[in-house]
Amino acid sequence: RLLQDASQLRAQYDYIIVGAGTAGSVLSNRLSADPKTSVLVIEAGGSPDAIQAIAVPFLGVTLPGTAVDWNFTSTPQEGLNNRILRYTRGYVLGGSSSVNLMAWNRGSDDMWDHWARITQDAGWSWKAVEEYYFKTSRIVPPADGHDTTGQFVPSAHGNGPVEVSLPGFPTQLDNRVIKTSKQLGGRFHHNIDLNAGKALGFSWVQSSIGQSKRSSGATAYLEPVLNRTNLDVLTNTIATRILPSKKSPLTLNIVEIATSGQPSSARHNITATRELIVSAGVINTPQLLLLSGIGPSSALRTAGITPILDLPGVGQNLTDHPFIPNYFTVSSNATFDDVLRNETIFTANTQAFMRLPKSSPLLKRFGDPSSGPGSGHTEFGFMDGFAAFGPLPPPVTGHFLTLATAVVSPLSRGNISLNSTSPFDKPLIDPAVLTHEFDVGATVQSMKDAQNFVSAPAWDGFVVAPFGDLAQATTDELKVAYARKYATTVNHPVGTAAMSPKKANWGVVDPDLKVKGVEKLRIVDASIFPVIPEVHPQAVVYTVAERAADLILRSL
Ligand SMILES: Cc1cc2nc3c(=O)[nH]c(=O)nc-3n(C[C@H](O)[C@H](O)[C@H](O)COP(=O)(O)OP(=O)(O)OC[C@H]3O[C@@H](n4cnc5c(N)ncnc54)[C@H](O)[C@@H]3O)c2cc1C
């Protein structure tokens, strides 16, 4: 049932899930599969129905800044000349899976094996999570129905509800990208399927799109089960605090809720008899914990909150991928620029992850921050026109190629902290972009790689020259200045309630995603990632949530 009013709720449920986002949608579906189990889901935002820009993939980039965005901003970023970044998160059923750019990356075998090593739990290894990845999604035909033989590895994909497809609207860049990677080889080699174990090389983008529409947590997992009478989904409602039902052992299974955006609205307390599961995402999950007195005790006292559990890791370890738009003017007048001059709309059909050169002094100085040899340090994304990431607006004339580069194994670490004790105020978000020397150096390398890539023969007569300040960024120092002026993030924050081994005295949740030192409280969303994946994270979130549902149901 989709509910609008807290008066329609029962006093208690077997499970309560805070946040009907990417992970929360998976849990809602799986935990309510048994009609005897009652499940309540609390979602701050509303329903995505009738919002065309959510359903139409090409319009996805118009969603940030709208009513389905939490409209967070970062603190002034020291590494970016004190610029403040927009920090988009979905405020709607499906959460960020309803507003993201849909690239679908499973993560490399190294990445999952690294998680298993960090958490000392083989259940997170590539082999062990495969069954959960297979439950998340399936490959469906692309929009143009073209023959995709040889463009992906069928055995690397499963049969779950999220629809994933290859690009359905070819651009003039696609064959140039694939041809160049085949010609150059080495660090720029071609990889048929980035989801088949090695997330390295140049490939076709796989996207969470089916039948030309966005496939999200809401459309794939939640909407199909809204007719279950044992599942209540209450929208436009925020969890304001988590409360104890017992002090010893500390049992945190009561959630206090209020109407979204209405600080003076009535509060209701609802009890989860089996478990309360927080899936409010990487910003709101730590905020909710901190507001409830779960976090670094001394900082909580300073903020005017009585600590109930000292967990110094809450809100720490915020990690995101720094992202640099490299613009080139092109000779073609068939880019999307003329059609879309005043709109920030684009599509990316190819994607690549690369290692730094083996001889890179960065690797000598800082070690290898990636999960292993099958994982990247940097990424390329190609857009057929001026993609207005960052502070530069689209020029009024001209035709462009945007080669966006990102650092996918960053070492900068930021944090989330409280700005006030009101759950209606936004927290302070400091992703600390480009504050670590490794990230700065890897950015410079990726900008050089971008220039070299588009200097290959396949681009002759197409790419004219670097555009704007990029043309002047001829030395390493000038490239750093360019990056600090134009970088943003890819909206991939993770890690603010990180997993750690069962007995470790750091981290926030154990490898079963239970909050350390507490009964009946779990966290399931991107905040539990121990390190950032060297890929786009949504498929990893879905996979984590599928395994979490299994862990929860097996623990009965
Ligand atoms: C603009 C953008 C582009 C992106 N592009 C890609 C991409 O192309 N590929 C990719 O893999 N990843 C992408 N990502 C990242 C990816 O979408 C996220 O990592 C992932 O969806 C996060 O899932 P989650 O479950 O952790 O949180 P979310 O999906 O954000 O879910 C959290 C939910 O909790 C709700 N909530 C929060 N606080 C409360 C509260 N107190 N009470 C009740 N409800 C609450 C929120 O409204 C939201 O619905 C992008 C993200 C954004 C924002």
Coordinates of N, CA, C and O in Angstrom, one line a residue, residues 20-118:
A20 N 13.2 4.8 0.8 CA 12.8 3.9 -0.3 C 13.7 4.2 -1.5 O 13.2 4.5 -2.6
G21 N 15.0 4.3 -1.3 CA 15.9 4.6 -2.4 C 16.4 3.3 -3.1 O 15.6 2.3 -3.2
T22 N 17.6 3.3 -3.5 CA 18.1 2.2 -4.3 C 18.1 1.0 -3.5 O 17.5 0.0 -3.8
A23 N 18.8 1.0 -2.3 CA 18.9 -0.2 -1.4 C 17.5 -0.4 -0.8 O 17.1 -1.6 -0.7
G24 N 16.9 0.6 -0.3 CA 15.6 0.5 0.4 C 14.5 -0.2 -0.5 O 13.7 -1.0 0.0
S25 N 14.5 0.1 -1.8 CA 13.6 -0.6 -2.7 C 13.8 -2.1 -2.8 O 12.8 -2.9 -2.7
V26 N 15.1 -2.5 -2.8 CA 15.4 -3.9 -2.9 C 14.9 -4.6 -1.6 O 14.2 -5.6 -1.7
L27 N 15.2 -4.0 -0.5 CA 14.8 -4.6 0.8 C 13.3 -4.6 1.0 O 12.7 -5.6 1.5
S28 N 12.6 -3.6 0.5 CA 11.1 -3.5 0.6 C 10.5 -4.8 -0.1 O 9.6 -5.4 0.4
N29 N 11.0 -5.0 -1.3 CA 10.6 -6.1 -2.1 C 10.9 -7.5 -1.4 O 10.0 -8.3 -1.2
R30 N 12.2 -7.7 -1.1 CA 12.6 -9.0 -0.6 C 12.0 -9.3 0.8 O 11.6 -10.4 1.0
L31 N 12.0 -8.3 1.6 CA 11.6 -8.6 3.0 C 10.1 -8.8 3.1 O 9.6 -9.5 4.0
S32 N 9.3 -8.3 2.1 CA 7.8 -8.4 2.2 C 7.4 -9.6 1.3 O 6.2 -9.7 1.1
A33 N 8.3 -10.4 0.8 CA 7.9 -11.5 -0.1 C 7.0 -12.5 0.7 O 6.1 -13.1 0.1
D34 N 7.3 -12.7 2.0 CA 6.4 -13.6 2.7 C 5.2 -12.8 3.3 O 5.4 -11.8 4.1
P35 N 4.0 -13.1 2.9 CA 2.8 -12.3 3.2 C 2.6 -12.2 4.8 O 1.9 -11.3 5.2
K36 N 3.3 -13.1 5.5 CA 3.1 -13.1 7.0 C 4.0 -12.0 7.6 O 3.9 -11.8 8.8
T37 N 4.9 -11.5 6.9 CA 5.9 -10.5 7.4 C 5.5 -9.1 7.1 O 5.3 -8.7 6.0
S38 N 5.3 -8.3 8.2 CA 4.9 -6.9 7.9 C 6.1 -6.0 7.7 O 7.1 -6.1 8.5
V39 N 6.0 -5.1 6.8 CA 7.1 -4.2 6.4 C 6.6 -2.8 6.2 O 5.6 -2.6 5.5
L40 N 7.3 -1.8 6.9 CA 7.0 -0.4 6.7 C 8.2 0.3 6.0 O 9.3 0.0 6.5
V41 N 8.0 1.1 5.0 CA 9.0 1.8 4.4 C 8.7 3.3 4.5 O 7.6 3.7 4.2
I42 N 9.6 4.1 5.1 CA 9.4 5.5 5.2 C 10.2 6.3 4.2 O 11.5 6.0 4.1
E43 N 9.6 7.1 3.4 CA 10.4 7.8 2.3 C 10.1 9.3 2.4 O 9.0 9.8 2.5
A44 N 11.2 10.1 2.5 CA 11.1 11.5 2.6 C 10.5 12.2 1.4 O 9.7 13.1 1.5
G45 N 10.8 11.7 0.2 CA 10.3 12.3 -1.0 C 8.9 11.7 -1.4 O 8.3 11.0 -0.6
G46 N 8.5 12.0 -2.6 CA 7.2 11.6 -3.1 C 7.3 10.5 -4.2 O 8.4 9.8 -4.3
S47 N 6.3 10.4 -5.0 CA 6.3 9.3 -6.0 C 6.8 9.9 -7.3 O 6.5 11.0 -7.7
P48 N 7.6 9.1 -8.1 CA 8.1 9.6 -9.3 C 7.1 9.6 -10.5 O 7.4 10.0 -11.6
D49 N 5.9 9.1 -10.2 CA 4.9 8.9 -11.3 C 4.7 10.3 -12.0 O 4.7 11.3 -11.3
A50 N 4.5 10.3 -13.3 CA 4.2 11.5 -14.0 C 5.4 12.5 -14.1 O 5.2 13.6 -14.6
I51 N 6.5 12.1 -13.6 CA 7.7 13.1 -13.8 C 8.5 12.5 -15.0 O 9.2 11.6 -14.9
Q52 N 8.2 13.2 -16.1 CA 8.8 12.7 -17.4 C 10.3 12.6 -17.4 O 10.9 11.7 -17.9
A53 N 10.9 13.6 -16.8 CA 12.4 13.6 -16.8 C 13.0 12.5 -16.0 O 14.2 12.1 -16.3
I54 N 12.2 11.9 -15.2 CA 12.7 10.6 -14.5 C 12.7 9.5 -15.4 O 13.6 8.7 -15.6
A55 N 11.6 9.3 -16.2 CA 11.4 8.2 -17.0 C 12.3 8.2 -18.3 O 12.8 7.2 -18.7
V56 N 12.4 9.4 -18.9 CA 13.1 9.5 -20.2 C 14.6 9.7 -19.9 O 15.1 10.7 -19.4
P57 N 15.4 8.6 -20.3 CA 16.8 8.6 -20.0 C 17.6 9.9 -20.4 O 18.4 10.4 -19.7
F58 N 17.2 10.4 -21.6 CA 18.0 11.6 -22.1 C 17.8 12.8 -21.3 O 18.6 13.7 -21.3
L59 N 16.7 12.9 -20.5 CA 16.4 14.1 -19.7 C 17.0 13.9 -18.3 O 16.8 14.9 -17.5
G60 N 17.6 12.8 -18.0 CA 18.1 12.6 -16.6 C 18.9 13.7 -16.1 O 18.8 14.1 -14.9
V61 N 19.8 14.3 -17.0 CA 20.7 15.4 -16.5 C 19.9 16.7 -16.1 O 20.5 17.6 -15.6
T62 N 18.6 16.8 -16.4 CA 17.9 18.0 -16.0 C 17.4 17.9 -14.6 O 16.8 18.8 -14.1
L63 N 17.5 16.7 -13.9 CA 16.9 16.5 -12.6 C 17.6 17.2 -11.4 O 16.9 17.7 -10.5
P64 N 18.9 17.3 -11.4 CA 19.5 18.0 -10.3 C 19.0 19.4 -10.2 O 18.8 20.1 -11.2
G65 N 18.7 19.8 -8.9 CA 18.2 21.1 -8.7 C 16.7 21.2 -8.7 O 16.1 22.3 -8.5
T66 N 16.0 20.1 -9.0 CA 14.6 20.1 -9.1 C 14.0 19.6 -7.7 O 14.7 19.3 -6.8
A67 N 12.7 19.5 -7.7 CA 12.0 19.0 -6.5 C 12.3 17.6 -6.1 O 12.0 17.2 -5.0
V68 N 12.9 16.8 -7.0 CA 13.2 15.4 -6.7 C 14.7 15.3 -6.3 O 15.2 14.2 -6.2
D69 N 15.3 16.4 -6.0 CA 16.7 16.4 -5.5 C 16.7 17.0 -4.1 O 15.9 17.9 -3.8
W70 N 17.5 16.4 -3.2 CA 17.6 17.0 -1.8 C 18.2 18.4 -1.9 O 18.1 19.1 -0.9
N71 N 18.8 18.7 -3.0 CA 19.5 20.0 -3.2 C 20.5 20.3 -2.1 O 20.5 21.4 -1.6
F72 N 21.3 19.4 -1.8 CA 22.4 19.6 -0.9 C 23.5 20.4 -1.6 O 23.6 20.3 -2.9
T73 N 24.3 21.1 -0.9 CA 25.6 21.7 -1.4 C 26.7 21.3 -0.5 O 26.5 20.9 0.7
S74 N 27.9 21.3 -1.0 CA 29.1 20.9 -0.2 C 29.5 22.2 0.6 O 29.1 23.3 0.3
T75 N 30.4 21.9 1.5 CA 31.1 23.1 2.1 C 32.1 23.6 1.1 O 32.4 23.0 0.1
P76 N 32.6 24.8 1.3 CA 33.7 25.4 0.3 C 34.8 24.4 0.2 O 35.3 23.9 1.3
Q77 N 35.2 24.0 -1.0 CA 36.2 23.0 -1.2 C 37.6 23.6 -1.4 O 37.9 24.2 -2.4
E78 N 38.4 23.3 -0.4 CA 39.8 23.9 -0.4 C 40.5 23.5 -1.7 O 41.3 24.3 -2.2
G79 N 40.3 22.2 -2.1 CA 41.1 21.7 -3.3 C 40.5 22.3 -4.6 O 41.0 22.0 -5.6
L80 N 39.4 23.0 -4.5 CA 38.8 23.6 -5.7 C 38.6 25.1 -5.6 O 37.6 25.6 -5.9
N81 N 39.6 25.7 -5.1 CA 39.6 27.2 -4.9 C 38.4 27.7 -4.1 O 37.8 28.7 -4.4
N82 N 38.0 26.8 -3.1 CA 36.9 27.2 -2.2 C 35.6 27.2 -2.9 O 34.6 27.9 -2.4
R83 N 35.5 26.6 -4.1 CA 34.1 26.5 -4.7 C 33.2 25.6 -3.9 O 33.6 24.7 -3.2
I84 N 31.9 25.9 -4.0 CA 30.9 25.1 -3.4 C 30.2 24.3 -4.4 O 29.9 24.8 -5.5
L85 N 30.1 22.9 -4.2 CA 29.6 22.1 -5.3 C 28.1 21.7 -5.0 O 27.7 21.5 -3.8
R86 N 27.3 21.6 -6.0 CA 26.0 21.0 -5.9 C 26.2 19.5 -5.6 O 27.0 18.9 -6.2
Y87 N 25.4 19.0 -4.6 CA 25.6 17.6 -4.3 C 24.2 16.9 -4.4 O 23.4 16.8 -3.4
T88 N 23.9 16.4 -5.5 CA 22.6 15.8 -5.8 C 22.4 14.5 -5.2 O 23.3 13.6 -5.2
R89 N 21.2 14.3 -4.6 CA 20.7 13.0 -4.1 C 19.2 12.9 -4.3 O 18.5 13.9 -4.1
G90 N 18.7 11.7 -4.7 CA 17.3 11.6 -5.1 C 16.4 11.7 -3.9 O 16.6 11.2 -2.8
Y91 N 15.4 12.6 -4.0 CA 14.4 12.8 -3.0 C 13.0 12.4 -3.5 O 12.1 13.2 -3.9
V92 N 12.9 11.0 -3.7 CA 11.7 10.5 -4.4 C 11.8 9.0 -4.3 O 12.9 8.4 -3.9
L93 N 10.7 8.2 -4.5 CA 10.8 6.8 -4.4 C 11.9 6.3 -5.4 O 11.9 6.8 -6.6
G94 N 12.7 5.4 -5.0 CA 13.8 5.0 -5.9 C 15.1 5.7 -5.5 O 16.2 5.3 -6.0
G95 N 14.9 6.8 -4.8 CA 16.1 7.6 -4.4 C 17.0 8.0 -5.5 O 16.5 8.4 -6.6
S96 N 18.3 7.9 -5.3 CA 19.2 8.3 -6.4 C 19.1 7.5 -7.6 O 19.5 7.9 -8.7
S97 N 18.6 6.3 -7.5 CA 18.4 5.5 -8.8 C 17.4 6.1 -9.7 O 17.3 5.7 -10.9
S98 N 16.5 7.0 -9.2 CA 15.5 7.7 -10.0 C 16.1 8.9 -10.6 O 15.4 9.5 -11.5
V99 N 17.3 9.4 -10.2 CA 17.8 10.6 -10.8 C 19.2 10.5 -11.3 O 19.8 11.5 -11.8
N100 N 19.8 9.3 -11.2 CA 21.2 9.2 -11.6 C 21.3 9.1 -13.2 O 20.3 9.1 -13.9
L101 N 22.6 8.9 -13.6 CA 22.8 8.9 -15.1 C 22.9 7.5 -15.6 O 23.3 7.2 -16.8
M102 N 22.5 6.5 -14.8 CA 22.1 5.1 -15.2 C 23.3 4.2 -15.7 O 23.0 3.1 -16.1
A103 N 24.5 4.7 -15.7 CA 25.6 3.8 -16.0 C 25.6 2.6 -15.1 O 25.4 2.8 -13.9
W104 N 25.8 1.4 -15.6 CA 25.6 0.2 -14.9 C 27.0 -0.6 -14.8 O 27.4 -1.2 -15.7
N105 N 27.6 -0.5 -13.6 CA 28.9 -1.2 -13.4 C 28.9 -2.1 -12.2 O 28.6 -1.6 -11.1
R106 N 29.2 -3.3 -12.4 CA 29.1 -4.3 -11.4 C 30.3 -4.2 -10.4 O 30.2 -4.8 -9.3
G107 N 31.4 -3.6 -10.8 CA 32.6 -3.7 -10.0 C 33.5 -4.8 -10.4 O 33.0 -5.8 -11.0
S108 N 34.8 -4.7 -10.2 CA 35.7 -5.7 -10.7 C 35.8 -6.9 -9.7 O 35.4 -6.7 -8.5
D109 N 36.4 -8.0 -10.1 CA 36.6 -9.1 -9.2 C 37.5 -8.6 -8.0 O 37.3 -9.0 -6.9
D110 N 38.5 -7.8 -8.4 CA 39.4 -7.3 -7.4 C 38.7 -6.5 -6.3 O 39.0 -6.6 -5.1
M111 N 37.7 -5.7 -6.8 CA 37.0 -4.8 -5.8 C 36.3 -5.6 -4.8 O 36.5 -5.3 -3.6
W112 N 35.6 -6.6 -5.2 CA 34.8 -7.4 -4.2 C 35.8 -8.2 -3.3 O 35.6 -8.3 -2.1
D113 N 36.9 -8.8 -3.9 CA 37.8 -9.5 -3.1 C 38.5 -8.6 -2.1 O 38.8 -9.0 -1.0
H114 N 38.7 -7.3 -2.5 CA 39.3 -6.4 -1.6 C 38.3 -6.1 -0.4 O 38.8 -6.1 0.8
W115 N 37.0 -6.0 -0.7 CA 36.0 -5.9 0.4 C 36.1 -7.1 1.3 O 36.0 -6.9 2.6
A116 N 36.3 -8.3 0.8 CA 36.3 -9.5 1.6 C 37.5 -9.4 2.5 O 37.5 -9.8 3.7
R117 N 38.7 -8.9 1.9 CA 39.9 -8.8 2.8 C 39.7 -7.8 3.9 O 40.0 -8.0 5.0
I118 N 39.2 -6.6 3.5 CA 39.0 -5.5 4.5 C 38.1 -6.0 5.6 O 38.3 -5.7 6.8

